mmCIF file of C-alpha atoms in Angstrom:
data_model
loop_
_atom_site.group_PDB
_atom_site.id
_atom_site.type_symbol
_atom_site.label_atom_id
_atom_site.label_comp_id
_atom_site.label_asym_id
_atom_site.label_seq_id
_atom_site.Cartn_x
_atom_site.Cartn_y
_atom_site.Cartn_z
ATOM 1 C CA UNK A 216 7.342 -41.800 -4.724
ATOM 2 C CA UNK A 217 8.575 -42.900 -1.323
ATOM 3 C CA UNK A 218 6.637 -41.881 1.763
ATOM 4 C CA UNK A 219 9.026 -43.644 4.137
ATOM 5 C CA UNK A 220 12.687 -42.959 4.897
ATOM 6 C CA UNK A 221 15.190 -44.652 7.170
ATOM 7 C CA UNK A 222 17.979 -42.489 8.551
ATOM 8 C CA UNK A 223 20.219 -44.148 11.134
ATOM 9 C CA UNK A 224 17.917 -45.556 13.805
ATOM 10 C CA UNK A 225 15.021 -43.295 12.752
ATOM 11 C CA UNK A 226 12.116 -44.163 10.482
ATOM 12 C CA UNK A 227 10.309 -41.161 9.001
ATOM 13 C CA UNK A 228 6.882 -41.283 7.346
ATOM 14 C CA UNK A 229 5.197 -38.534 5.335
ATOM 15 C CA UNK A 230 1.449 -38.273 6.016
ATOM 16 C CA UNK A 231 0.049 -36.182 3.157
ATOM 17 C CA UNK A 232 -3.314 -34.473 3.547
ATOM 18 C CA UNK A 233 -3.247 -32.317 0.399
ATOM 19 C CA UNK A 234 -0.806 -31.495 -2.378
ATOM 20 C CA UNK A 235 -2.350 -28.732 -4.405
ATOM 21 C CA UNK A 236 -2.140 -25.254 -5.888
ATOM 22 C CA UNK A 237 -2.085 -22.514 -3.265
ATOM 23 C CA UNK A 238 -1.364 -18.881 -4.198
ATOM 24 C CA UNK A 239 0.161 -17.127 -7.216
ATOM 25 C CA UNK A 240 3.904 -16.807 -6.610
ATOM 26 C CA UNK A 241 3.824 -13.039 -7.046
ATOM 27 C CA UNK A 242 1.066 -12.754 -4.430
ATOM 28 C CA UNK A 243 2.827 -15.032 -1.956
ATOM 29 C CA UNK A 244 6.142 -13.157 -2.080
ATOM 30 C CA UNK A 245 5.885 -9.344 -2.072
ATOM 31 C CA UNK A 246 9.560 -8.905 -3.016
ATOM 32 C CA UNK A 247 9.471 -11.363 -5.935
ATOM 33 C CA UNK A 248 9.664 -9.580 -9.290
ATOM 34 C CA UNK A 249 8.155 -10.826 -12.573
ATOM 35 C CA UNK A 250 11.689 -10.942 -13.996
ATOM 36 C CA UNK A 251 12.938 -13.099 -11.123
ATOM 37 C CA UNK A 252 9.970 -15.414 -11.515
ATOM 38 C CA UNK A 253 10.643 -15.727 -15.262
ATOM 39 C CA UNK A 254 14.272 -16.694 -14.579
ATOM 40 C CA UNK A 255 13.167 -19.548 -12.326
ATOM 41 C CA UNK A 256 9.938 -20.636 -14.001
ATOM 42 C CA UNK A 257 11.359 -23.607 -15.912
ATOM 43 C CA UNK A 258 13.045 -25.417 -13.030
ATOM 44 C CA UNK A 259 10.190 -24.621 -10.630
ATOM 45 C CA UNK A 260 7.704 -26.212 -13.024
ATOM 46 C CA UNK A 261 9.985 -29.180 -13.569
ATOM 47 C CA UNK A 262 10.158 -29.625 -9.783
ATOM 48 C CA UNK A 263 6.361 -29.608 -9.541
ATOM 49 C CA UNK A 264 6.462 -26.437 -7.444
ATOM 50 C CA UNK A 265 4.731 -24.101 -9.933
ATOM 51 C CA UNK A 266 1.766 -24.697 -12.230
ATOM 52 C CA UNK A 267 1.213 -23.332 -15.738
ATOM 53 C CA UNK A 268 -0.513 -20.253 -14.300
ATOM 54 C CA UNK A 269 2.455 -19.416 -12.020
ATOM 55 C CA UNK A 270 0.594 -20.538 -8.925
ATOM 56 C CA UNK A 271 2.694 -22.248 -6.281
ATOM 57 C CA UNK A 272 2.019 -25.921 -5.585
ATOM 58 C CA UNK A 273 2.407 -26.811 -1.907
ATOM 59 C CA UNK A 274 2.183 -30.024 0.049
ATOM 60 C CA UNK A 275 0.337 -30.062 3.382
ATOM 61 C CA UNK A 276 1.582 -32.940 5.483
ATOM 62 C CA UNK A 277 2.703 -34.322 8.814
ATOM 63 C CA UNK A 278 5.841 -36.267 9.560
ATOM 64 C CA UNK A 279 5.730 -39.271 11.861
ATOM 65 C CA UNK A 280 9.190 -39.989 13.238
ATOM 66 C CA UNK A 281 9.733 -43.326 14.938
ATOM 67 C CA UNK A 282 12.747 -43.343 17.252
ATOM 68 C CA UNK A 283 13.892 -46.426 19.204
ATOM 69 C CA UNK A 284 11.713 -45.231 22.084
ATOM 70 C CA UNK A 285 8.892 -43.005 20.819
ATOM 71 C CA UNK A 286 6.507 -42.316 17.948
ATOM 72 C CA UNK A 287 6.412 -38.571 17.324
ATOM 73 C CA UNK A 288 4.031 -36.745 14.980
ATOM 74 C CA UNK A 289 5.183 -33.314 13.797
ATOM 75 C CA UNK A 290 2.552 -30.781 12.674
ATOM 76 C CA UNK A 291 -0.990 -32.083 12.383
ATOM 77 C CA UNK A 292 -2.057 -30.418 9.141
ATOM 78 C CA UNK A 293 -5.516 -29.074 8.285
ATOM 79 C CA UNK A 294 -8.129 -31.239 9.979
ATOM 80 C CA UNK A 295 -11.799 -31.976 9.404
ATOM 81 C CA UNK A 296 -14.959 -30.053 10.306
ATOM 82 C CA UNK A 297 -12.984 -26.847 10.891
ATOM 83 C CA UNK A 298 -14.559 -23.544 9.750
ATOM 84 C CA UNK A 299 -11.924 -21.991 7.451
ATOM 85 C CA UNK A 300 -13.958 -19.744 5.125
ATOM 86 C CA UNK A 301 -10.878 -17.973 3.719
ATOM 87 C CA UNK A 302 -9.496 -21.286 2.406
ATOM 88 C CA UNK A 303 -12.193 -23.199 0.472
ATOM 89 C CA UNK A 304 -10.065 -26.357 0.177
ATOM 90 C CA UNK A 305 -9.771 -26.478 3.977
ATOM 91 C CA UNK A 306 -13.222 -25.237 4.971
ATOM 92 C CA UNK A 307 -15.417 -27.778 6.786
ATOM 93 C CA UNK A 308 -13.488 -30.653 5.247
ATOM 94 C CA UNK A 309 -14.984 -34.117 5.810
ATOM 95 C CA UNK A 310 -12.744 -36.476 3.830
ATOM 96 C CA UNK A 311 -10.843 -39.409 5.302
ATOM 97 C CA UNK A 312 -7.606 -38.830 3.386
ATOM 98 C CA UNK A 313 -5.441 -37.954 6.376
ATOM 99 C CA UNK A 314 -6.586 -40.837 8.544
ATOM 100 C CA UNK A 315 -6.255 -43.197 5.607
ATOM 101 C CA UNK A 316 -2.684 -41.999 5.019
ATOM 102 C CA UNK A 317 -1.870 -42.468 8.708
ATOM 103 C CA UNK A 318 -3.239 -46.013 8.612
ATOM 104 C CA UNK A 319 -1.335 -46.772 5.397
ATOM 105 C CA UNK A 320 1.859 -45.820 7.210
ATOM 106 C CA UNK A 321 0.987 -48.394 9.874
ATOM 107 C CA UNK A 322 -0.219 -46.087 12.655
ATOM 108 C CA UNK A 323 -3.436 -45.547 14.564
ATOM 109 C CA UNK A 324 -4.197 -42.440 16.597
ATOM 110 C CA UNK A 325 -3.452 -44.487 19.726
ATOM 111 C CA UNK A 326 0.159 -45.089 18.633
ATOM 112 C CA UNK A 327 1.317 -41.470 18.800
ATOM 113 C CA UNK A 328 3.347 -40.630 21.930
ATOM 114 C CA UNK A 329 4.027 -36.952 21.173
ATOM 115 C CA UNK A 330 2.499 -34.339 18.875
ATOM 116 C CA UNK A 331 5.027 -31.590 18.195
ATOM 117 C CA UNK A 332 3.957 -28.294 16.608
ATOM 118 C CA UNK A 333 6.581 -26.177 14.836
ATOM 119 C CA UNK A 334 4.139 -23.282 15.263
ATOM 120 C CA UNK A 335 0.407 -22.760 15.702
ATOM 121 C CA UNK A 336 -0.811 -21.731 12.246
ATOM 122 C CA UNK A 337 -4.034 -23.197 10.911
ATOM 123 C CA UNK A 338 -2.454 -25.832 8.633
ATOM 124 C CA UNK A 339 -0.137 -27.166 11.356
ATOM 125 C CA UNK A 340 -2.627 -27.811 14.170
ATOM 126 C CA UNK A 341 -5.809 -29.016 12.437
ATOM 127 C CA UNK A 342 -5.745 -32.676 13.424
ATOM 128 C CA UNK A 343 -4.768 -31.822 16.996
ATOM 129 C CA UNK A 344 -8.491 -32.189 17.636
ATOM 130 C CA UNK A 345 -11.517 -33.785 16.061
ATOM 131 C CA UNK A 346 -15.201 -33.156 16.513
ATOM 132 C CA UNK A 347 -17.034 -35.685 18.668
ATOM 133 C CA UNK A 348 -20.635 -35.119 19.759
ATOM 134 C CA UNK A 349 -20.276 -31.395 19.200
ATOM 135 C CA UNK A 350 -17.030 -31.057 21.193
ATOM 136 C CA UNK A 351 -13.426 -30.663 20.118
ATOM 137 C CA UNK A 352 -11.386 -33.457 21.680
ATOM 138 C CA UNK A 353 -7.724 -34.415 21.236
ATOM 139 C CA UNK A 354 -7.346 -36.685 18.211
ATOM 140 C CA UNK A 355 -4.399 -38.581 19.704
ATOM 141 C CA UNK A 356 -5.601 -39.782 23.118
ATOM 142 C CA UNK A 357 -2.266 -41.098 24.417
ATOM 143 C CA UNK A 358 -0.074 -38.244 23.221
ATOM 144 C CA UNK A 359 1.528 -35.341 24.978
ATOM 145 C CA UNK A 360 1.104 -32.272 22.775
ATOM 146 C CA UNK A 361 4.208 -30.088 22.845
ATOM 147 C CA UNK A 362 3.827 -26.341 22.215
ATOM 148 C CA UNK A 363 6.611 -23.782 22.393
ATOM 149 C CA UNK A 364 5.868 -21.450 25.304
ATOM 150 C CA UNK A 365 6.686 -18.236 23.454
ATOM 151 C CA UNK A 366 4.547 -19.369 20.499
ATOM 152 C CA UNK A 367 1.649 -20.294 22.781
ATOM 153 C CA UNK A 368 1.925 -17.011 24.678
ATOM 154 C CA UNK A 369 1.882 -15.026 21.412
ATOM 155 C CA UNK A 370 -1.305 -16.685 20.212
ATOM 156 C CA UNK A 371 -2.908 -16.430 23.648
ATOM 157 C CA UNK A 372 -2.413 -12.668 23.409
ATOM 158 C CA UNK A 373 -3.778 -12.525 19.846
ATOM 159 C CA UNK A 374 -6.778 -14.663 20.785
ATOM 160 C CA UNK A 375 -7.588 -12.333 23.687
ATOM 161 C CA UNK A 376 -7.960 -9.439 21.218
ATOM 162 C CA UNK A 377 -10.138 -11.375 18.755
ATOM 163 C CA UNK A 378 -10.757 -15.095 18.537
ATOM 164 C CA UNK A 379 -8.222 -16.970 16.413
ATOM 165 C CA UNK A 380 -10.280 -19.966 15.210
ATOM 166 C CA UNK A 381 -7.444 -22.523 14.855
ATOM 167 C CA UNK A 382 -6.170 -21.617 18.307
ATOM 168 C CA UNK A 383 -9.682 -21.880 19.762
ATOM 169 C CA UNK A 384 -10.639 -25.192 18.142
ATOM 170 C CA UNK A 385 -7.278 -26.953 17.741
ATOM 171 C CA UNK A 386 -5.067 -25.811 20.627
ATOM 172 C CA UNK A 387 -7.132 -24.713 23.620
ATOM 173 C CA UNK A 388 -9.159 -27.975 23.747
ATOM 174 C CA UNK A 389 -5.876 -29.878 24.107
ATOM 175 C CA UNK A 390 -4.921 -27.630 27.007
ATOM 176 C CA UNK A 391 -8.355 -28.176 28.569
ATOM 177 C CA UNK A 392 -7.837 -31.940 28.262
ATOM 178 C CA UNK A 393 -4.532 -31.584 30.148
ATOM 179 C CA UNK A 394 -2.529 -33.160 27.345
ATOM 180 C CA UNK A 395 -0.427 -30.065 26.564
ATOM 181 C CA UNK A 396 3.111 -29.155 27.595
ATOM 182 C CA UNK A 397 4.493 -25.634 27.150
ATOM 183 C CA UNK A 398 8.220 -25.941 26.614
ATOM 184 C CA UNK A 399 11.258 -23.730 26.217
ATOM 185 C CA UNK A 400 14.032 -24.044 23.662
ATOM 186 C CA UNK A 401 16.097 -26.453 25.777
ATOM 187 C CA UNK A 402 13.369 -29.122 25.670
ATOM 188 C CA UNK A 403 14.429 -32.600 24.523
ATOM 189 C CA UNK A 404 12.786 -35.985 24.137
ATOM 190 C CA UNK A 405 15.297 -38.595 25.228
ATOM 191 C CA UNK A 406 18.476 -38.348 23.186
ATOM 192 C CA UNK A 407 16.664 -38.235 19.842
ATOM 193 C CA UNK A 408 14.835 -34.889 19.580
ATOM 194 C CA UNK A 409 15.989 -31.330 20.144
ATOM 195 C CA UNK A 410 14.462 -27.935 19.452
ATOM 196 C CA UNK A 411 16.106 -25.545 17.025
ATOM 197 C CA UNK A 412 14.652 -22.032 17.503
ATOM 198 C CA UNK A 413 13.737 -20.580 14.093
ATOM 199 C CA UNK A 414 11.789 -17.340 14.740
ATOM 200 C CA UNK A 415 10.425 -15.021 12.078
ATOM 201 C CA UNK A 416 7.517 -16.764 10.396
ATOM 202 C CA UNK A 417 5.952 -16.584 13.858
ATOM 203 C CA UNK A 418 7.672 -15.310 17.015
ATOM 204 C CA UNK A 419 8.112 -18.775 18.524
ATOM 205 C CA UNK A 420 8.551 -20.894 15.411
ATOM 206 C CA UNK A 421 10.700 -24.001 16.020
ATOM 207 C CA UNK A 422 12.393 -26.617 13.879
ATOM 208 C CA UNK A 423 13.012 -30.084 15.318
ATOM 209 C CA UNK A 424 16.311 -31.933 14.989
ATOM 210 C CA UNK A 425 16.264 -35.720 15.299
ATOM 211 C CA UNK A 426 19.099 -38.152 15.931
ATOM 212 C CA UNK A 427 21.301 -39.459 18.710
ATOM 213 C CA UNK A 428 24.389 -37.285 19.065
ATOM 214 C CA UNK A 429 23.960 -35.523 15.726
ATOM 215 C CA UNK A 430 21.219 -34.198 13.489
ATOM 216 C CA UNK A 431 20.269 -37.095 11.236
ATOM 217 C CA UNK A 432 17.088 -35.311 10.175
ATOM 218 C CA UNK A 433 15.503 -31.928 10.739
ATOM 219 C CA UNK A 434 11.844 -30.940 10.278
ATOM 220 C CA UNK A 435 11.854 -27.311 9.186
ATOM 221 C CA UNK A 436 8.184 -26.305 9.431
ATOM 222 C CA UNK A 437 7.373 -22.976 7.765
ATOM 223 C CA UNK A 438 10.926 -21.731 7.833
ATOM 224 C CA UNK A 439 10.507 -22.073 4.064
ATOM 225 C CA UNK A 440 7.483 -22.905 1.914
ATOM 226 C CA UNK A 441 8.874 -23.495 -1.578
ATOM 227 C CA UNK A 442 12.192 -24.407 -3.239
ATOM 228 C CA UNK A 443 12.399 -20.838 -4.548
ATOM 229 C CA UNK A 444 13.336 -19.777 -1.009
ATOM 230 C CA UNK A 445 16.372 -22.053 -0.954
ATOM 231 C CA UNK A 446 17.625 -20.325 -4.088
ATOM 232 C CA UNK A 447 16.777 -16.920 -2.571
ATOM 233 C CA UNK A 448 16.810 -17.190 1.242
ATOM 234 C CA UNK A 449 15.888 -13.513 1.650
ATOM 235 C CA UNK A 450 12.539 -14.100 -0.066
ATOM 236 C CA UNK A 451 9.874 -14.011 2.657
ATOM 237 C CA UNK A 452 6.160 -14.768 2.189
ATOM 238 C CA UNK A 453 3.528 -12.289 3.200
ATOM 239 C CA UNK A 454 2.518 -14.568 6.071
ATOM 240 C CA UNK A 455 5.756 -14.019 7.993
ATOM 241 C CA UNK A 456 5.201 -11.975 11.150
ATOM 242 C CA UNK A 457 8.750 -10.606 10.899
ATOM 243 C CA UNK A 458 9.982 -10.928 7.309
ATOM 244 C CA UNK A 459 13.493 -9.639 8.042
ATOM 245 C CA UNK A 460 13.946 -12.007 10.987
ATOM 246 C CA UNK A 461 12.575 -14.909 8.949
ATOM 247 C CA UNK A 462 15.046 -14.239 6.126
ATOM 248 C CA UNK A 463 17.969 -14.113 8.556
ATOM 249 C CA UNK A 464 16.800 -17.312 10.262
ATOM 250 C CA UNK A 465 16.316 -19.085 6.939
ATOM 251 C CA UNK A 466 19.816 -18.304 5.690
ATOM 252 C CA UNK A 467 21.345 -19.368 9.025
ATOM 253 C CA UNK A 468 19.419 -22.645 8.875
ATOM 254 C CA UNK A 469 20.529 -23.345 5.301
ATOM 255 C CA UNK A 470 24.149 -22.512 6.172
ATOM 256 C CA UNK A 471 23.960 -24.793 9.204
ATOM 257 C CA UNK A 472 22.891 -27.841 7.189
ATOM 258 C CA UNK A 473 24.572 -27.049 3.876
ATOM 259 C CA UNK A 474 26.734 -29.910 2.566
ATOM 260 C CA UNK A 475 25.958 -32.147 5.543
ATOM 261 C CA UNK A 476 24.212 -35.521 5.564
ATOM 262 C CA UNK A 477 21.229 -34.174 7.522
ATOM 263 C CA UNK A 478 17.919 -34.979 5.833
ATOM 264 C CA UNK A 479 15.803 -31.816 5.632
ATOM 265 C CA UNK A 480 12.080 -32.569 5.895
ATOM 266 C CA UNK A 481 10.145 -29.547 4.670
ATOM 267 C CA UNK A 482 6.519 -28.851 5.472
ATOM 268 C CA UNK A 483 5.330 -27.625 2.091
ATOM 269 C CA UNK A 484 7.792 -28.377 -0.707
ATOM 270 C CA UNK A 485 6.129 -30.526 -3.375
ATOM 271 C CA UNK A 486 6.892 -34.228 -3.297
ATOM 272 C CA UNK A 487 9.308 -35.708 -2.433
ATOM 273 C CA UNK A 488 9.497 -32.755 0.061
ATOM 274 C CA UNK A 489 12.732 -34.043 1.600
ATOM 275 C CA UNK A 490 16.365 -33.703 0.630
ATOM 276 C CA UNK A 491 19.830 -32.549 1.576
ATOM 277 C CA UNK A 492 20.873 -28.911 1.523
ATOM 278 C CA UNK A 493 23.559 -28.078 -1.026
ATOM 279 C CA UNK A 494 25.145 -24.759 -1.978
ATOM 280 C CA UNK A 495 24.203 -23.242 -5.322
ATOM 281 C CA UNK A 496 25.765 -19.871 -6.198
ATOM 282 C CA UNK A 497 24.675 -17.330 -3.597
ATOM 283 C CA UNK A 498 21.845 -19.599 -2.503
ATOM 284 C CA UNK A 499 21.109 -23.261 -1.942
ATOM 285 C CA UNK A 500 19.155 -26.222 -3.210
ATOM 286 C CA UNK A 501 17.361 -29.035 -1.422
ATOM 287 C CA UNK A 502 18.482 -32.098 -3.371
ATOM 288 C CA UNK A 503 16.138 -35.078 -3.280
ATOM 289 C CA UNK A 504 17.849 -38.276 -2.218
#
């Protein structure tokens, strides 16, 4: 299994923190019927996306994209020492798997120039900070952390009503350290990174397109969680803030990259997690390359 890809003048590394069973498919997707699941069970299992008990298998990972000018980490996963009582596999984690994977890819925390967050859910911001002497400090000391303004504003409002732990321990300390930038949809890094607004899963969810002059690769975040959603783009998980908007966004994204050479780097598809979007009947597939 390759954890490194070269696309044009980009080098892309997968930094895997966990690849594991998550939720039963029928619990994850309210509109999924037992009949629909039965129709797709065989290929989902063959793809490593569904276990024998019909529980979805997801990968939790970051992508490190090295451009000719910058080293950019997208989505910082789960993190250590974070209180996540609703998710036992994430709760107060103390392993060194993520840092070991980062080192195996040839990077130290000092090498990261930018940390980009597709959105601010718990499993996409965890390693933004780490616990040092009882304080949450930015994990990547030389990085600018880039948050979408509308996404940040949404979670600021939610946190004001009742504390949102991942926002409190993995986002606000970065702001306090003055390493954060709140950006709008026209934000770019040089001529190699652009924002693609992809609202629905959260109000300010963003995908990131990489490449000079054209989209050589795109990191899709939680626009989709499992290959089943490429086959059925209207299938939205119960975590989507706006399921109808998410479904519309997902289909538009898949149409945009269908039958192109753009490498789609998904957040949670099981390994190899990356591929090219191809049409399949009324839906699509993400074909591993």
